[in-house]
Tab-separated table of N, CA and C in Angstrom:
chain	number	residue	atom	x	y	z
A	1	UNK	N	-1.859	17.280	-0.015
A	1	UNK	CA	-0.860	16.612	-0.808
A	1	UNK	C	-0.897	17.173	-2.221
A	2	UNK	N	-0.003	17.781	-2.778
A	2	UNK	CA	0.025	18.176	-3.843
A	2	UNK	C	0.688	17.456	-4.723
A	3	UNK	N	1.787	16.458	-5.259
A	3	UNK	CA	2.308	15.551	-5.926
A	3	UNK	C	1.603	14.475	-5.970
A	4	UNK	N	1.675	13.575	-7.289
A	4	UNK	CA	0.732	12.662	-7.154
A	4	UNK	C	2.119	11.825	-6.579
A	5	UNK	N	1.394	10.666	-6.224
A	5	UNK	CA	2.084	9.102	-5.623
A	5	UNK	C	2.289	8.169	-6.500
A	6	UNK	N	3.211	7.695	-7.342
A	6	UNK	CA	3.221	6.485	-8.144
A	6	UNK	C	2.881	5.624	-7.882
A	7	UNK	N	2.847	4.456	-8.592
A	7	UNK	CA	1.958	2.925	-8.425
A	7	UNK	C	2.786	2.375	-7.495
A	8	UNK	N	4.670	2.472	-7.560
A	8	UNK	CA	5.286	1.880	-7.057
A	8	UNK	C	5.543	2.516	-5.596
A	9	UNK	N	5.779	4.187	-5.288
A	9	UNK	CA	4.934	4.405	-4.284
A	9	UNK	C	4.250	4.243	-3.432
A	10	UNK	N	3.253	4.088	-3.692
A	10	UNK	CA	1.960	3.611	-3.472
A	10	UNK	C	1.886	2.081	-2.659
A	11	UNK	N	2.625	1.429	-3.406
A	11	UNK	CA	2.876	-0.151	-3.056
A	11	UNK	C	3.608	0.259	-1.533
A	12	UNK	N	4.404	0.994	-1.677
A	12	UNK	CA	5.128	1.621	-0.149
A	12	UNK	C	4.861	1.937	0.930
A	13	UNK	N	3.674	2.968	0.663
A	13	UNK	CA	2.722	3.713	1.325
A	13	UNK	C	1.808	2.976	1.995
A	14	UNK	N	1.019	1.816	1.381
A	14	UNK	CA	0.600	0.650	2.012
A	14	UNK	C	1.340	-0.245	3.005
A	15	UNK	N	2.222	-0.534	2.830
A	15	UNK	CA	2.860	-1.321	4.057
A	15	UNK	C	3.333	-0.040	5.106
A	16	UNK	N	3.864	1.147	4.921
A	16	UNK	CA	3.377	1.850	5.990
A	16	UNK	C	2.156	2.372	6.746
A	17	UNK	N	1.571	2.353	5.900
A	17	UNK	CA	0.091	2.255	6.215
A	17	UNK	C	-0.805	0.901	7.074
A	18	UNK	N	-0.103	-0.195	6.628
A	18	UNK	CA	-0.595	-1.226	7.499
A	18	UNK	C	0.078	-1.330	9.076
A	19	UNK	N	1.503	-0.806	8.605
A	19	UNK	CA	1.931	-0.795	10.045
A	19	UNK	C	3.589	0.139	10.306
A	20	UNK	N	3.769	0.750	11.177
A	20	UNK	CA	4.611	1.878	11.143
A	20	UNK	C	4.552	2.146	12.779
A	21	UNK	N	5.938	2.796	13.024
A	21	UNK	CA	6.996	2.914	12.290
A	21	UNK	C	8.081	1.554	11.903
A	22	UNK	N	8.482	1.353	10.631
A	22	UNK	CA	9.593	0.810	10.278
A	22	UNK	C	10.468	1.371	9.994
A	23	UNK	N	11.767	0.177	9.713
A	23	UNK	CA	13.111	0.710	8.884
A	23	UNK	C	12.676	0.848	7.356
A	24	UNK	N	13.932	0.862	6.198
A	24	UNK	CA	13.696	0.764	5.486
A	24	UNK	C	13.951	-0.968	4.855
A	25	UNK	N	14.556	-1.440	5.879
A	25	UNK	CA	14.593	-2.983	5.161
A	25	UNK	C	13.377	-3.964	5.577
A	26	UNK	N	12.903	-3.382	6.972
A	26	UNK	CA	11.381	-3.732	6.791
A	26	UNK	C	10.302	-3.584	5.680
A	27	UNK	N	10.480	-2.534	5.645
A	27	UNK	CA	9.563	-1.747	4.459
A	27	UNK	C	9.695	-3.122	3.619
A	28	UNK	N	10.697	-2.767	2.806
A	28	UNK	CA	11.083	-4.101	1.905
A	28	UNK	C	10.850	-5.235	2.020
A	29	UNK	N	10.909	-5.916	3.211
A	29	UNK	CA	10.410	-7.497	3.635
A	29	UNK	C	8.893	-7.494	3.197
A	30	UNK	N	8.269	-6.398	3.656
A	30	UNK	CA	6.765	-6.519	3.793
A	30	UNK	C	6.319	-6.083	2.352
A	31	UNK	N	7.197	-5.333	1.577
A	31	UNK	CA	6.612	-4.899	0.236
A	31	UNK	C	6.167	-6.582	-0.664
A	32	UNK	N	5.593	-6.665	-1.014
A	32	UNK	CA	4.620	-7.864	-1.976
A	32	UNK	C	6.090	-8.632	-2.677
A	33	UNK	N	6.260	-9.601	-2.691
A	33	UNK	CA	7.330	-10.449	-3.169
A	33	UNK	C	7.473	-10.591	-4.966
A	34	UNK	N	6.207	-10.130	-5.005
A	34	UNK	CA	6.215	-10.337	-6.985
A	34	UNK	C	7.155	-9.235	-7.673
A	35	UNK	N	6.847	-7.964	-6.846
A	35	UNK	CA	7.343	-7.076	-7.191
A	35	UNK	C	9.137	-7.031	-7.729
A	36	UNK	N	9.722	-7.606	-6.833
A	36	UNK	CA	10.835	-8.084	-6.539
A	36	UNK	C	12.086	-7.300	-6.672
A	37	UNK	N	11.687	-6.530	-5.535
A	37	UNK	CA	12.497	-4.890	-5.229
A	37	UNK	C	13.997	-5.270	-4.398
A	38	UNK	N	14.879	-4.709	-4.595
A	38	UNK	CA	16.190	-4.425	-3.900
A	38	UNK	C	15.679	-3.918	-2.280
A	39	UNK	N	16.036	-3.700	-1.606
A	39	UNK	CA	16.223	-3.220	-0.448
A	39	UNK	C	16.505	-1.765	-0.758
A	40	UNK	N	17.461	-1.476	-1.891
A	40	UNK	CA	17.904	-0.482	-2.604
A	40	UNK	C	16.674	0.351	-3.465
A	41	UNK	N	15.926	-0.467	-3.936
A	41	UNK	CA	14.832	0.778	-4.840
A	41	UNK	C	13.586	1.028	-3.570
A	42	UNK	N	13.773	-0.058	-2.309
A	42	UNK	CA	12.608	0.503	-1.636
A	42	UNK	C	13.501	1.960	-1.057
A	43	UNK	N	14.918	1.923	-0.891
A	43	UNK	CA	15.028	3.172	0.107
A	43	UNK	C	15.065	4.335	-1.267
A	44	UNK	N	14.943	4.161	-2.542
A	44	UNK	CA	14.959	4.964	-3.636
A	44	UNK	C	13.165	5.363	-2.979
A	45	UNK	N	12.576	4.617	-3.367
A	45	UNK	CA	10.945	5.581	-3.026
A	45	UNK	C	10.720	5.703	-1.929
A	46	UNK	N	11.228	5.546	-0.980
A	46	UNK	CA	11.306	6.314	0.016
A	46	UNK	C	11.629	7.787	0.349
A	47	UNK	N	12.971	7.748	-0.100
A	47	UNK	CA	13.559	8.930	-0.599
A	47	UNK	C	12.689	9.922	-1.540
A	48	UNK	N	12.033	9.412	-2.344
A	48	UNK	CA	11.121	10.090	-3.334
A	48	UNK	C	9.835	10.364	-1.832
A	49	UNK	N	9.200	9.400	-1.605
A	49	UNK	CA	8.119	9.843	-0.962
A	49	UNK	C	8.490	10.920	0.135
A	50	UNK	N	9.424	10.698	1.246
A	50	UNK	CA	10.145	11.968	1.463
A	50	UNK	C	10.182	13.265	1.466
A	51	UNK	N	10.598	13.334	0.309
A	51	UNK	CA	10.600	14.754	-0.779
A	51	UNK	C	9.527	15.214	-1.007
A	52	UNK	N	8.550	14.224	-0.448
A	52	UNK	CA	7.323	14.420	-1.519
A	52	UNK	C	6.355	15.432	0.060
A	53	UNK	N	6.787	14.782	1.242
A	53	UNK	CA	6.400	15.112	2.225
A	53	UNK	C	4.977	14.416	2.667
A	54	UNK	N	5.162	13.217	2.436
A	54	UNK	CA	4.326	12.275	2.577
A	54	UNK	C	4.652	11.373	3.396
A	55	UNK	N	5.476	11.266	4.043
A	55	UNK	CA	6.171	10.158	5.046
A	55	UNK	C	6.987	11.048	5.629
A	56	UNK	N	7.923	10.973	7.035
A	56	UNK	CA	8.892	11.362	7.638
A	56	UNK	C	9.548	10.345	8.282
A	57	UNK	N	10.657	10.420	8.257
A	57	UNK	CA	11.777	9.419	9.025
A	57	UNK	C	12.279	10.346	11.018
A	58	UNK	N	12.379	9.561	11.407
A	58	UNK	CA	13.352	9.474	12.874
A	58	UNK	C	14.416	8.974	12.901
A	59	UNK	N	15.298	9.156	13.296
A	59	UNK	CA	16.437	8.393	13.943
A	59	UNK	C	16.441	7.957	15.126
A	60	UNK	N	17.051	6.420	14.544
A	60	UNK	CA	17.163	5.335	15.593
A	60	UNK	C	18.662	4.983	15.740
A	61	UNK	N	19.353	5.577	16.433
A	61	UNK	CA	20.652	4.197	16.338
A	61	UNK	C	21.157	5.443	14.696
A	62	UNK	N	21.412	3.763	14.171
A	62	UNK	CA	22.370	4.002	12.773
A	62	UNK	C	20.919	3.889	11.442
A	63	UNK	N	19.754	3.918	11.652
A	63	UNK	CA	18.894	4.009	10.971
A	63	UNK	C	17.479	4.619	11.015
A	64	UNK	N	16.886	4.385	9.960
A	64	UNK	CA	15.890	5.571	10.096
A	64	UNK	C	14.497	4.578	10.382
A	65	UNK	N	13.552	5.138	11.222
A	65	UNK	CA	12.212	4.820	11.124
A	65	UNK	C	11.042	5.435	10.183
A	66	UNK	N	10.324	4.888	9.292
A	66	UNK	CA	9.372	5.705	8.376
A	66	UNK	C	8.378	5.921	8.728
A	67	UNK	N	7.282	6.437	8.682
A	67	UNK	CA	6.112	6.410	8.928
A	67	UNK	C	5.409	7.461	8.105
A	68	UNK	N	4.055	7.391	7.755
A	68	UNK	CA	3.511	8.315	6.708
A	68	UNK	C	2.701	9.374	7.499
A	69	UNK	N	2.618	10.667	6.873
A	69	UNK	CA	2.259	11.635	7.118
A	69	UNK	C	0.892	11.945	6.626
A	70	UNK	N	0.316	10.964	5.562
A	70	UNK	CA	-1.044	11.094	5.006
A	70	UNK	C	-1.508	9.584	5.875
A	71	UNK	N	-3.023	10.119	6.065
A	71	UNK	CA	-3.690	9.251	6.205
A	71	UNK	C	-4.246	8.527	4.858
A	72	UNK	N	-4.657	6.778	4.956
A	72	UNK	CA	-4.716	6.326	3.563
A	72	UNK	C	-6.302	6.612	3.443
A	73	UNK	N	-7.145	6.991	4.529
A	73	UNK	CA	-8.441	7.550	3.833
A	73	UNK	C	-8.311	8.847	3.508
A	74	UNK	N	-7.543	9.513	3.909
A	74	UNK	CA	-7.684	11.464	3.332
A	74	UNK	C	-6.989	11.375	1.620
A	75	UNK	N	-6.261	10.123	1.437
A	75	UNK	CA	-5.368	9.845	0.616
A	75	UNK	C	-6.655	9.005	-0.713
A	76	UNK	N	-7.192	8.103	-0.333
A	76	UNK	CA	-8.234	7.794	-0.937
A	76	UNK	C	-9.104	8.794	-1.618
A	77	UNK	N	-9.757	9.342	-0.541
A	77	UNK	CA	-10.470	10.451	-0.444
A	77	UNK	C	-10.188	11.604	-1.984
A	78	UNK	N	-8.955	12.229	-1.458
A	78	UNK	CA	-8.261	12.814	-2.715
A	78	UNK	C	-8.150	12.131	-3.974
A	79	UNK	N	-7.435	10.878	-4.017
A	79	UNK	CA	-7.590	10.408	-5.629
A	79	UNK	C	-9.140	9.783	-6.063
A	80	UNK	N	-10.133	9.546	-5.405
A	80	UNK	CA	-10.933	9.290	-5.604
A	80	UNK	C	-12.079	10.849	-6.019
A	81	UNK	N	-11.535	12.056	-5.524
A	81	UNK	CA	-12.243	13.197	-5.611
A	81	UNK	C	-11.541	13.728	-7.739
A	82	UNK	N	-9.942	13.616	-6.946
A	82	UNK	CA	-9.618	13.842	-8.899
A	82	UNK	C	-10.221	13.032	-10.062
A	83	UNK	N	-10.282	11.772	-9.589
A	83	UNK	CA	-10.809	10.668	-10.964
A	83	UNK	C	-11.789	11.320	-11.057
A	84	UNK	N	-13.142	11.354	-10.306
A	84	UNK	CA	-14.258	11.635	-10.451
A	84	UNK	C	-13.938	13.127	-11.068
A	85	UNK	N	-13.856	14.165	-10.737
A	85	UNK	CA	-13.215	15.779	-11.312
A	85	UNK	C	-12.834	15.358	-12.996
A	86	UNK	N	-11.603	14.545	-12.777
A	86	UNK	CA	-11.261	14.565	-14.312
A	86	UNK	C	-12.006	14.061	-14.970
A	87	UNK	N	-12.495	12.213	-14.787
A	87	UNK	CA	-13.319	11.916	-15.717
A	87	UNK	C	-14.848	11.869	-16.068
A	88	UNK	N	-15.641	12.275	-14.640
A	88	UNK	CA	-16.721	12.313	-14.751
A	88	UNK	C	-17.065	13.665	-14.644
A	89	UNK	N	-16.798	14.973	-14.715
A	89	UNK	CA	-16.919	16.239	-14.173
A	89	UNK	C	-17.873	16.367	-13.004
A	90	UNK	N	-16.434	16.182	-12.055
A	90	UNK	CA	-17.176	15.766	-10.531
A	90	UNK	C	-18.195	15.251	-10.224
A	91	UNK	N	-18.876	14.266	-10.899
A	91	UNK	CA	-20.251	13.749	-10.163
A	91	UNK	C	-19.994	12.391	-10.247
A	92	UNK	N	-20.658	11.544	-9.142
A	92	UNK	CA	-20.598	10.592	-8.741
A	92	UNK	C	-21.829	9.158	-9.898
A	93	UNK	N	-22.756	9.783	-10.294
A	93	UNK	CA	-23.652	8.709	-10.943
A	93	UNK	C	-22.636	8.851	-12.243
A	94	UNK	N	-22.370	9.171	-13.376
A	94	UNK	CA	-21.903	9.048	-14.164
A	94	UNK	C	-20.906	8.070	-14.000
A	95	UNK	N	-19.835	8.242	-13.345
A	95	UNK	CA	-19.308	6.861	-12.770
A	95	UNK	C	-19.735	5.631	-12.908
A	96	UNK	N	-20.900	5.674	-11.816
A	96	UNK	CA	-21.867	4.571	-11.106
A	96	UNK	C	-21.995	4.051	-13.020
A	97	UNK	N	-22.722	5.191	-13.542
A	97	UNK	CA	-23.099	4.285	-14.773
A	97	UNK	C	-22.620	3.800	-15.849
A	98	UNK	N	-21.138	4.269	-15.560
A	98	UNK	CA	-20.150	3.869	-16.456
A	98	UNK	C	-19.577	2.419	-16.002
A	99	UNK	N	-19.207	2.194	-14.464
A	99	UNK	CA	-19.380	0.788	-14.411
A	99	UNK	C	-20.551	-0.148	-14.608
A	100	UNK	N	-21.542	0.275	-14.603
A	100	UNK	CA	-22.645	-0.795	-14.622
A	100	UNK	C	-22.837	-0.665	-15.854
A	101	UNK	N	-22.773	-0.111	-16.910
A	101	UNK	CA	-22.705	-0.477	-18.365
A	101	UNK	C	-21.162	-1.218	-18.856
A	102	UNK	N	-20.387	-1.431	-18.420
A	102	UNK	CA	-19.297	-2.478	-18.220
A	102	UNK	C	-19.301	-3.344	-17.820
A	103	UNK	N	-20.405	-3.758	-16.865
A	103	UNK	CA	-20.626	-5.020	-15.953
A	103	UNK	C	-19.536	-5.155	-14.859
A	104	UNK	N	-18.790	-3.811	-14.676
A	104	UNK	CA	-18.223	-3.998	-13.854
A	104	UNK	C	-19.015	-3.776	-12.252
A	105	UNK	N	-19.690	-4.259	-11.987
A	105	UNK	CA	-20.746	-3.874	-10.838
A	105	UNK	C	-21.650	-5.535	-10.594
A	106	UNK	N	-21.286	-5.976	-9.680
A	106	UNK	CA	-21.671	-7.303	-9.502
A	106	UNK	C	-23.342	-7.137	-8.547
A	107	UNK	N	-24.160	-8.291	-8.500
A	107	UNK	CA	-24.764	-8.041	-7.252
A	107	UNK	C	-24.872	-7.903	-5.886
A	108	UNK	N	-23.758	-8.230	-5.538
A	108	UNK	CA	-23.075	-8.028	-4.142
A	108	UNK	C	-22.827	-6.371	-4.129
A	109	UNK	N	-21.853	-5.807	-4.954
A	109	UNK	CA	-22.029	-4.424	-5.135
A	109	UNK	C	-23.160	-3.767	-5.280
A	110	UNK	N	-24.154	-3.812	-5.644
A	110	UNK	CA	-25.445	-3.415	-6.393
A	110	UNK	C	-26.580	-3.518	-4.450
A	111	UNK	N	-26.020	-4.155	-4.467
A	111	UNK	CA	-26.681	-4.484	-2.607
A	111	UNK	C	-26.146	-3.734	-1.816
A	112	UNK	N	-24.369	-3.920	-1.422
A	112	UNK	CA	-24.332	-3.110	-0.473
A	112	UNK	C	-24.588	-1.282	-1.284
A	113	UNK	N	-24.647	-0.920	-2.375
A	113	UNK	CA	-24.996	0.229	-2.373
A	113	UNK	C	-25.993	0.650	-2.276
A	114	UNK	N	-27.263	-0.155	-2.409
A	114	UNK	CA	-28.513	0.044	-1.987
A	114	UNK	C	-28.531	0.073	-0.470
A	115	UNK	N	-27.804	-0.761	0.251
A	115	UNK	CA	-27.968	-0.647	1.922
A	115	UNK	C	-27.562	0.718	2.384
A	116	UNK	N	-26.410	1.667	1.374
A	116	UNK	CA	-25.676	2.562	1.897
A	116	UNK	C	-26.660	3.856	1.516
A	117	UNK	N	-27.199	3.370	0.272
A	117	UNK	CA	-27.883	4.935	0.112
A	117	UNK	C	-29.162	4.706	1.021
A	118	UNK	N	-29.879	3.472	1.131
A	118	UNK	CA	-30.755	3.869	2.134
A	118	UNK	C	-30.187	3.983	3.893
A	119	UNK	N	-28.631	3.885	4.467
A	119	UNK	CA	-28.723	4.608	5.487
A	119	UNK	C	-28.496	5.930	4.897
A	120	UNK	N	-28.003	6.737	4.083
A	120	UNK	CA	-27.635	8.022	3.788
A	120	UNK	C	-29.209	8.635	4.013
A	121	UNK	N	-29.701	7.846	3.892
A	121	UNK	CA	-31.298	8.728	3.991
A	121	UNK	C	-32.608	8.842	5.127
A	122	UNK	N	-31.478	7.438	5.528
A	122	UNK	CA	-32.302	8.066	7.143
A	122	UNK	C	-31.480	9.163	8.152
């Protein structure tokens, strides 16, 4: 994937991601209600995602079915590889210690990452 995905995007990409193929007025039913999108700006980022070659449509009838072309872990994966690249110069503890000097790191977090690095090591 070479284009990034906007926030609003993104919001898109998730309900195809939870479940697909839809229309585009599905899409919309299922997009988050706060947001409080037209039927019209969901088939606008659609159209964008599209282009973007991140989703592909079928024809059904008189309408289209969506479905995404990225998986949302290869998709994770990637923006989680740039943050780290841009702001930590690729390494992972700098991170780690940038939330835990924020307190953004609870003990529940602080546990399961201790459970994870000790399976990484067996």
């Amino acid at each position: 994937m070479t284009e990034r995905i906007s926030d609003a995007e993104h919001a898109v990409m998730e309900v195809l991601w939870d479940k697909s193929p839809l229309t585009a007025q599905e899409v919309a039913e299922r997009v988050p209600a706060e947001r409080g999108w037209s039927a019209n700006t969901v088939k606008t980022l659609l159209g964008r995602l599209l282009a973007k070659d991140v989703i592909a449509h079928q024809e059904e009838g008189r309408r289209y079915l969506y479905r995404p072309l990225v998986e949302r872990g290869d998709y994770v994966a990637g923006e989680s590889r740039k943050l780290m690249d841009r702001l930590f110069g690729g390494r992972l503890t700098p991170l780690v210690a940038h939330l835990a000097e924020r307190d953004a790191i609870t003990d529940q977090d602080i546990a399961e990452i201790e459970a994870l690095l000790k399976d990484l090591k067996s």
